[in-house]
Every structure is written in C-alpha cells, then in structure tokens.
Short mmCIF file of C-alpha atoms in Angstrom, two decimals:
data_model
loop_
_atom_site.label_atom_id
_atom_site.label_comp_id
_atom_site.label_asym_id
_atom_site.label_seq_id
_atom_site.Cartn_x
_atom_site.Cartn_y
_atom_site.Cartn_z
CA UNK A 180 29.60 196.81 -0.31
CA UNK A 181 26.44 196.28 -2.39
CA UNK A 182 23.88 198.83 -3.48
CA UNK A 183 20.71 199.10 -1.36
CA UNK A 184 18.48 198.03 -4.22
CA UNK A 185 20.18 194.62 -4.55
CA UNK A 186 18.09 191.56 -3.89
CA UNK A 187 19.20 188.67 -1.59
CA UNK A 188 20.00 186.61 -4.68
CA UNK A 189 22.32 189.38 -5.91
CA UNK A 190 24.01 189.48 -2.50
CA UNK A 191 24.64 185.71 -2.54
CA UNK A 192 26.08 185.88 -6.05
CA UNK A 193 28.34 188.74 -5.01
CA UNK A 194 29.57 186.71 -2.00
CA UNK A 195 30.63 183.83 -4.25
CA UNK A 196 32.38 186.27 -6.58
CA UNK A 197 34.34 187.92 -3.75
CA UNK A 198 35.42 184.63 -2.03
CA UNK A 199 34.97 181.24 -3.78
CA UNK A 200 35.64 179.35 -0.51
CA UNK A 201 32.67 180.86 1.24
CA UNK A 202 30.46 178.28 2.99
CA UNK A 203 32.84 175.34 2.25
CA UNK A 204 32.80 172.74 5.07
CA UNK A 205 35.24 173.30 7.94
CA UNK A 206 36.59 176.57 6.39
CA UNK A 207 34.37 179.69 6.59
CA UNK A 208 30.95 180.92 7.44
CA UNK A 209 29.60 184.05 5.69
CA UNK A 210 26.86 186.49 6.32
CA UNK A 211 25.37 189.78 5.17
CA UNK A 212 24.24 192.85 6.99
CA UNK A 213 22.41 196.01 5.94
CA UNK A 214 23.79 199.32 7.22
CA UNK A 215 21.42 201.34 9.26
CA UNK A 216 22.58 204.74 7.95
CA UNK A 217 22.80 204.48 4.17
CA UNK A 218 20.77 201.25 3.76
CA UNK A 219 23.67 199.45 2.01
CA UNK A 220 24.60 195.72 2.14
CA UNK A 221 27.87 194.56 3.77
CA UNK A 222 29.36 191.12 3.15
CA UNK A 223 31.54 189.50 5.90
CA UNK A 224 33.39 186.16 6.12
CA UNK A 225 34.43 184.33 9.38
CA UNK A 226 37.11 181.54 9.20
CA UNK A 227 36.28 178.69 11.57
CA UNK A 228 38.46 175.69 10.58
CA UNK A 229 41.90 174.45 9.70
CA UNK A 230 41.23 173.78 6.04
CA UNK A 231 39.40 171.32 3.89
CA UNK A 232 40.08 167.68 3.52
CA UNK A 233 41.76 168.47 0.24
CA UNK A 234 44.44 170.75 1.73
CA UNK A 235 46.90 167.97 2.85
CA UNK A 236 47.57 166.16 6.16
CA UNK A 237 47.66 169.31 8.31
CA UNK A 238 44.79 168.38 10.61
CA UNK A 239 45.93 164.77 11.41
CA UNK A 240 49.46 166.00 12.05
CA UNK A 241 48.23 168.71 14.38
CA UNK A 242 45.97 166.23 16.15
CA UNK A 243 48.86 163.77 16.60
CA UNK A 244 51.18 166.50 17.84
CA UNK A 245 48.54 167.67 20.30
CA UNK A 246 48.06 164.12 21.61
CA UNK A 247 51.79 163.59 22.03
CA UNK A 248 52.11 166.91 23.82
CA UNK A 249 49.29 166.05 26.21
CA UNK A 250 50.84 162.61 26.87
CA UNK A 251 54.27 164.10 27.59
CA UNK A 252 52.71 166.68 29.87
CA UNK A 253 50.78 164.01 31.78
CA UNK A 254 53.92 161.86 32.15
CA UNK A 255 55.86 164.85 33.46
CA UNK A 256 53.09 165.77 35.90
CA UNK A 257 52.79 162.18 37.12
CA UNK A 258 56.54 161.88 37.66
CA UNK A 259 56.58 165.18 39.49
CA UNK A 260 53.90 163.88 41.87
CA UNK A 261 55.11 160.30 42.34
CA UNK A 262 58.90 160.80 42.52
CA UNK A 263 58.80 162.42 45.98
CA UNK A 264 56.58 159.58 47.20
CA UNK A 265 59.07 157.01 45.88
CA UNK A 266 61.88 158.83 47.67
CA UNK A 267 59.90 158.79 50.91
CA UNK A 268 59.20 155.06 50.52
CA UNK A 269 62.89 154.33 49.90
CA UNK A 270 63.91 156.44 52.90
CA UNK A 271 61.41 154.65 55.15
CA UNK A 272 62.75 151.29 53.95
CA UNK A 273 66.34 152.37 54.69
CA UNK A 274 65.31 153.64 58.11
CA UNK A 275 63.77 150.27 58.94
CA UNK A 276 67.10 148.57 58.25
CA UNK A 277 69.48 151.28 59.50
CA UNK A 278 68.45 154.07 61.84
CA UNK A 279 71.66 155.91 60.91
CA UNK A 280 70.79 156.04 57.20
CA UNK A 281 71.37 159.38 55.42
CA UNK A 282 68.54 161.89 55.93
CA UNK A 283 66.15 162.96 53.21
CA UNK A 284 67.19 166.00 51.12
CA UNK A 285 64.97 168.95 51.98
CA UNK A 286 64.14 170.52 48.62
CA UNK A 287 61.18 170.93 46.32
CA UNK A 288 57.87 172.60 47.06
CA UNK A 289 56.97 173.94 50.48
CA UNK A 290 54.89 170.87 51.31
CA UNK A 291 57.69 168.47 50.28
CA UNK A 292 60.24 170.38 52.36
CA UNK A 293 57.96 170.26 55.40
CA UNK A 294 57.39 166.52 54.97
CA UNK A 295 61.13 165.86 54.57
CA UNK A 296 61.90 167.95 57.65
CA UNK A 297 59.33 166.02 59.70
CA UNK A 298 60.77 162.71 58.51
CA UNK A 299 64.33 163.75 59.35
CA UNK A 300 63.26 164.99 62.79
CA UNK A 301 61.59 161.64 63.45
CA UNK A 302 64.80 159.86 62.45
CA UNK A 303 66.83 162.06 64.80
CA UNK A 304 64.46 161.27 67.67
CA UNK A 305 64.80 157.55 66.98
CA UNK A 306 68.59 157.87 66.95
CA UNK A 307 68.55 159.68 70.29
CA UNK A 308 66.15 157.12 71.76
CA UNK A 309 68.28 154.15 70.72
CA UNK A 310 71.47 155.92 71.77
CA UNK A 311 70.05 156.72 75.20
CA UNK A 312 68.89 153.13 75.62
CA UNK A 313 72.29 151.75 74.71
CA UNK A 314 74.04 154.18 77.04
CA UNK A 315 71.71 153.25 79.89
CA UNK A 316 72.20 149.53 79.34
CA UNK A 317 75.97 149.97 79.14
CA UNK A 318 75.98 151.90 82.42
CA UNK A 319 73.80 149.30 84.14
CA UNK A 320 75.95 146.51 82.75
CA UNK A 321 79.11 148.14 84.06
CA UNK A 322 77.66 148.62 87.54
CA UNK A 323 76.24 145.10 87.67
CA UNK A 324 79.51 143.57 86.51
CA UNK A 325 81.23 145.24 89.43
CA UNK A 326 78.69 143.75 91.83
CA UNK A 327 78.98 140.34 90.17
CA UNK A 328 82.74 140.40 90.59
CA UNK A 329 82.34 141.00 94.33
CA UNK A 330 79.74 138.25 94.59
CA UNK A 331 81.99 135.82 92.74
CA UNK A 332 84.81 136.55 95.18
CA UNK A 333 82.51 136.01 98.14
CA UNK A 334 81.20 132.77 96.65
CA UNK A 335 84.72 131.38 96.87
CA UNK A 336 84.43 131.50 100.66
CA UNK A 337 81.26 129.39 100.84
CA UNK A 338 82.10 126.27 102.82
CA UNK A 339 79.48 124.00 101.31
CA UNK A 340 80.85 122.81 97.92
CA UNK A 341 77.37 122.17 96.52
CA UNK A 342 76.14 125.65 97.42
CA UNK A 343 79.36 127.15 96.14
CA UNK A 344 78.88 125.46 92.78
CA UNK A 345 75.26 126.62 92.54
CA UNK A 346 76.22 130.19 93.39
CA UNK A 347 78.96 130.18 90.76
CA UNK A 348 76.53 128.83 88.15
CA UNK A 349 73.97 131.54 88.96
CA UNK A 350 76.62 134.24 88.69
CA UNK A 351 77.77 132.87 85.34
CA UNK A 352 74.18 132.89 84.11
CA UNK A 353 73.67 136.49 85.22
CA UNK A 354 76.88 137.61 83.55
CA UNK A 355 75.86 135.87 80.32
CA UNK A 356 72.45 137.56 80.39
CA UNK A 357 74.09 140.96 80.84
CA UNK A 358 76.39 140.34 77.89
CA UNK A 359 73.51 139.15 75.70
CA UNK A 360 71.37 142.15 76.61
CA UNK A 361 74.14 144.60 75.82
CA UNK A 362 74.90 142.90 72.49
CA UNK A 363 71.20 142.98 71.61
CA UNK A 364 71.07 146.73 72.25
CA UNK A 365 74.23 147.35 70.24
CA UNK A 366 72.71 145.68 67.17
CA UNK A 367 70.45 148.72 66.67
CA UNK A 368 72.76 151.51 67.81
CA UNK A 369 76.04 150.80 66.03
CA UNK A 370 75.64 148.62 62.93
CA UNK A 371 78.89 147.68 61.22
CA UNK A 372 79.66 148.63 57.59
CA UNK A 373 78.47 146.31 54.85
CA UNK A 374 80.82 144.32 52.66
CA UNK A 375 80.45 141.59 50.06
CA UNK A 376 80.72 138.20 51.75
CA UNK A 377 80.66 134.57 50.64
CA UNK A 378 77.58 133.15 52.34
CA UNK A 379 78.47 129.52 51.57
CA UNK A 380 81.88 129.87 53.21
CA UNK A 381 80.31 131.62 56.19
CA UNK A 382 77.83 128.79 56.74
CA UNK A 383 80.53 126.15 56.41
CA UNK A 384 82.69 127.99 58.95
CA UNK A 385 79.79 128.17 61.42
CA UNK A 386 79.10 124.44 61.09
CA UNK A 387 82.79 123.60 61.52
CA UNK A 388 83.06 125.71 64.67
CA UNK A 389 79.96 124.13 66.23
CA UNK A 390 81.13 120.63 65.28
CA UNK A 391 84.46 121.31 66.97
CA UNK A 392 82.49 122.42 70.05
CA UNK A 393 80.75 119.02 70.19
CA UNK A 394 77.44 119.80 68.43
CA UNK A 395 75.88 117.59 65.75
CA UNK A 396 75.84 119.73 62.60
CA UNK A 397 75.72 118.92 58.90
CA UNK A 398 76.42 121.55 56.27
CA UNK A 399 75.33 120.25 52.87
CA UNK A 400 77.29 121.30 49.75
CA UNK A 401 76.38 124.87 48.87
CA UNK A 402 76.55 126.86 45.65
CA UNK A 403 78.97 129.77 45.78
CA UNK A 404 76.98 132.94 46.26
CA UNK A 405 78.00 136.41 47.44
CA UNK A 406 75.68 138.88 49.15
CA UNK A 407 76.16 142.33 50.71
CA UNK A 408 76.03 142.23 54.48
CA UNK A 409 77.59 142.90 57.86
CA UNK A 410 79.91 139.92 58.43
CA UNK A 411 80.06 139.95 62.23
CA UNK A 412 76.35 140.56 62.77
CA UNK A 413 75.28 138.04 60.14
CA UNK A 414 77.63 135.42 61.57
CA UNK A 415 76.19 135.98 65.05
CA UNK A 416 72.61 135.64 63.79
CA UNK A 417 73.20 132.46 61.79
CA UNK A 418 75.29 130.96 64.59
CA UNK A 419 72.40 131.51 67.01
CA UNK A 420 70.01 129.71 64.66
CA UNK A 421 72.28 126.75 63.93
CA UNK A 422 73.28 126.42 67.59
CA UNK A 423 69.64 126.44 68.71
CA UNK A 424 68.85 123.67 66.24
CA UNK A 425 71.82 121.60 67.44
CA UNK A 426 71.01 122.09 71.15
CA UNK A 427 67.23 121.72 71.19
CA UNK A 428 66.76 119.65 68.01
CA UNK A 429 69.44 116.97 68.48
CA UNK A 430 71.20 117.94 65.25
CA UNK A 431 71.27 120.78 62.72
CA UNK A 432 71.26 120.40 58.94
CA UNK A 433 72.05 123.54 56.92
CA UNK A 434 71.20 123.99 53.24
CA UNK A 435 71.52 126.99 50.93
CA UNK A 436 69.36 127.70 47.87
CA UNK A 437 69.68 130.46 45.28
CA UNK A 438 66.41 132.24 44.42
CA UNK A 439 65.59 134.75 41.70
CA UNK A 440 65.78 137.71 44.09
CA UNK A 441 68.06 136.39 46.81
CA UNK A 442 69.07 133.31 48.78
CA UNK A 443 67.36 131.06 51.31
CA UNK A 444 69.11 129.31 54.18
CA UNK A 445 67.23 126.31 55.61
CA UNK A 446 68.21 125.10 59.10
CA UNK A 447 66.37 121.92 60.07
CA UNK A 448 66.49 119.75 63.18
CA UNK A 449 64.92 116.59 64.62
CA UNK A 450 63.71 117.99 67.91
CA UNK A 451 60.24 118.28 69.45
CA UNK A 452 59.32 121.31 67.35
CA UNK A 453 57.47 124.47 68.42
CA UNK A 454 53.67 124.78 68.60
CA UNK A 455 52.36 127.04 65.81
CA UNK A 456 50.75 129.44 68.28
CA UNK A 457 54.10 129.95 70.03
CA UNK A 458 56.30 130.52 66.98
CA UNK A 459 55.95 134.29 66.90
CA UNK A 460 56.60 134.57 70.64
CA UNK A 461 60.01 132.89 70.43
CA UNK A 462 61.32 135.96 68.60
CA UNK A 463 60.46 138.24 71.52
CA UNK A 464 63.36 139.23 73.80
CA UNK A 465 63.73 137.07 76.92
CA UNK A 466 60.94 134.70 75.88
CA UNK A 467 61.77 131.03 76.48
CA UNK A 468 59.72 127.93 75.84
CA UNK A 469 61.36 126.41 78.92
CA UNK A 470 61.18 128.49 82.07
CA UNK A 471 64.31 126.96 83.55
CA UNK A 472 67.23 129.32 83.97
CA UNK A 473 69.67 126.53 83.26
CA UNK A 474 71.75 127.38 80.21
CA UNK A 475 71.45 123.84 78.87
CA UNK A 476 67.64 124.02 78.75
CA UNK A 477 66.31 127.55 78.88
CA UNK A 478 69.02 129.87 77.58
CA UNK A 479 68.70 133.64 77.91
CA UNK A 480 65.84 134.13 75.45
CA UNK A 481 67.73 136.56 73.21
CA UNK A 482 69.21 134.33 70.51
CA UNK A 483 66.24 134.36 68.13
CA UNK A 484 65.47 138.01 68.89
CA UNK A 485 69.01 139.01 67.90
CA UNK A 486 68.81 136.81 64.79
CA UNK A 487 65.56 138.40 63.57
CA UNK A 488 66.88 141.91 64.23
CA UNK A 489 70.00 141.25 62.16
CA UNK A 490 68.19 139.46 59.32
CA UNK A 491 65.54 142.18 59.01
CA UNK A 492 68.22 144.85 59.02
CA UNK A 493 69.62 143.08 55.95
CA UNK A 494 66.21 143.29 54.27
CA UNK A 495 65.43 139.62 54.90
CA UNK A 496 62.98 137.61 56.99
CA UNK A 497 62.83 134.49 59.18
CA UNK A 498 59.96 132.03 59.32
CA UNK A 499 59.44 128.79 61.23
CA UNK A 500 57.76 125.73 59.72
CA UNK A 501 57.35 122.02 60.34
CA UNK A 502 59.97 119.70 58.94
CA UNK A 503 57.42 117.05 57.98
CA UNK A 504 53.91 117.51 56.55
CA UNK A 505 52.38 115.93 59.67
CA UNK A 506 52.67 119.25 61.46
CA UNK A 507 53.47 119.67 65.12
CA UNK A 508 51.82 116.40 66.18
CA UNK A 509 53.60 113.08 65.95
CA UNK A 510 52.70 110.85 62.98
CA UNK A 511 51.22 108.37 65.45
CA UNK A 512 48.77 111.01 66.69
CA UNK A 513 50.02 111.08 70.27
CA UNK A 514 50.64 114.81 70.14
CA UNK A 515 53.99 114.62 71.89
CA UNK A 516 55.69 117.13 69.58
CA UNK A 517 56.56 117.02 65.92
CA UNK A 518 59.57 115.40 64.27
CA UNK A 519 61.64 118.51 63.83
CA UNK A 520 61.51 122.18 62.93
CA UNK A 521 62.81 124.17 59.96
CA UNK A 522 64.06 127.74 60.27
CA UNK A 523 63.93 129.39 56.83
CA UNK A 524 66.04 132.53 56.42
CA UNK A 525 65.59 134.71 53.34
CA UNK A 526 68.27 137.26 52.40
CA UNK A 527 68.20 139.57 49.35
CA UNK A 528 71.11 139.37 46.95
CA UNK A 529 71.39 143.12 46.41
#
C-alpha cells in the first residue's frame, strides 16, 4: 500500500521494488488502483505465463507432452469408432462365404448392440430361408424319385424298343437333374468343415479320373501348394470345370500358378468358345448355351453354377476369357467361334 500523496512515478518505482519480475514478457502483468475510502494506492500483480525463455525447457516439454496426449487421444477415439465397423465388415464377409458363421458379439454402446442384434437376426432369417429351401427340395426330390421309379418300371413294358430306349433316356435325364438340383441346394445349407489340402494333388487326381473315363485332359506339372478348403466341395467344383472343358472344348489343359495372395488355376480348351455377352449367363442355374436336353450336348445347366458357388464360398472368383488374343471370332474373320476358352479360378491361400 502506498500513501495517497505518492505520484505515479513513485508507484511505478515501488512496484519494481516489491516484485522485480513485474512486466517481464510472458510472466506477469501489474497494475495499480486507488482505494475509494482512504484514497490510498494498491499495487497488484497477475501471473499470465509459464515463465521466461531463460527458465529452462519447461514450455517446449509441456507443448510436446500436450501434442503427444492429443495424438494418443485421437488414436484411441479413432480406434473406438472404426473397430466396430471393421468387425461388421469381417462378419459380412464371413456371412457371404458361410451362412452358418458365428454371430456377432452383442456388446458395446447401445447403438452397437442394436446393430449387432439386427445383423444376427438377418443371419438367422437367411439360415431359416436356406434351410426351408433345402427341406422343400429334398421332399420334392423324394416324391419325384418315387414317381420316376414307377415310370421306369412301366417303361420296361413298352413294346417298341426305340420308344423304350427314349423313355429310359428321358427318365435318366430327369433323375440326374433332380440329383444336381439337390446337390446345388446342399452347397449353401450344409457346408463341410475346412481342412488344409494339397491343391496340386487334387488337380492331378481330377485329371487322372477324367482321363480314365475317356476324356482328353492334360495336367501340367504343378508346384506344391496347400490351401484351406472343403475337399469334397472343391473337388466337385473343379471337376465340373475340367469336365466341361473336356466335353465342349475337345480337350482340357490344367495349369496352376502361385500368386502373392493366393493361387490361380487355369483350365483351357480348344472348343468354339462362349460369346462375351453370354459369359455371365452361363453361371446362372439351369442356363444352357444349347437348348437340347441331351446330356452329351446340353447338360443340366448346374455345373458352372455349383462351381461358382463353391469357389466364392472359399473367398475366390471365376472369370472366363478367350484363349487367344483374337477374341471370340476366328482368326480368319468368319465369326464361327473362337479357338478355345480359358476358365481362370482364383483361390486365396489363407
């Protein structure tokens, strides 16, 4: 406190005497005030900073610590937001390959629990839908097999040998279509467990079996590679592809290549090829390029559909491409069909 008669210069000198750090940069701000009752001066000091540049590395250290803290907090907040989304994406990917995949855990915030519950309910509805479809097809197949058995017995009593042979062929075709349809439905409803299998040995075994059956197949030397998969389903899918190439493309040549993220099986033939605008349609159930119901020409229209279902359930993909760069047209330009087709099958290695 300063006497009322003091001048402003006396007040400033008194301030410097009381606190030498007054008015230093980044430290304090001072001021004076005159009391309204006894007309005396009061000196006050307000600290506003962390210290001067001569007081050590306190400010840079605090600034660095604050930055690191903010960065850690942002990383934590980002992980807290994105981790549930990554779990949802992984669950959706598993559901696309296996409808019986484990459900999502229902924990976290209220919104996350509601989203997980909705996802699990959708999965349960899909399981019921596929199960009901398989049950219906199995029941229809059983009833139709009974009728086919009676028709086959009655066909034996047809006097005309030609008509008897045609009737027997039609019944065989119908029975084969029933079996193919039921197997196609089972691929989604009851997938087999996965094991580690030798893909090169599997391909060689398929080629050997088809060669023994009279088909022209060539299995080129393959590198030894193991992949996780369902042995029976994968064998059925690859057999369908190699058999189609041998039947409709004169011969089938099978090669296996190891990629950075998986393997690629190439099945090439020397047949008439498939028009580019029809290549997606051949993977649809019961679609046939030839409308004949003769097994030697038209088939049942389920072989490629089953193959794509199995390959996609393994996380892979199938694509069709021309064997030669000329495309679907003949090199001579007559447009009578290209010199072969290549079926490329990609399968992940993990």
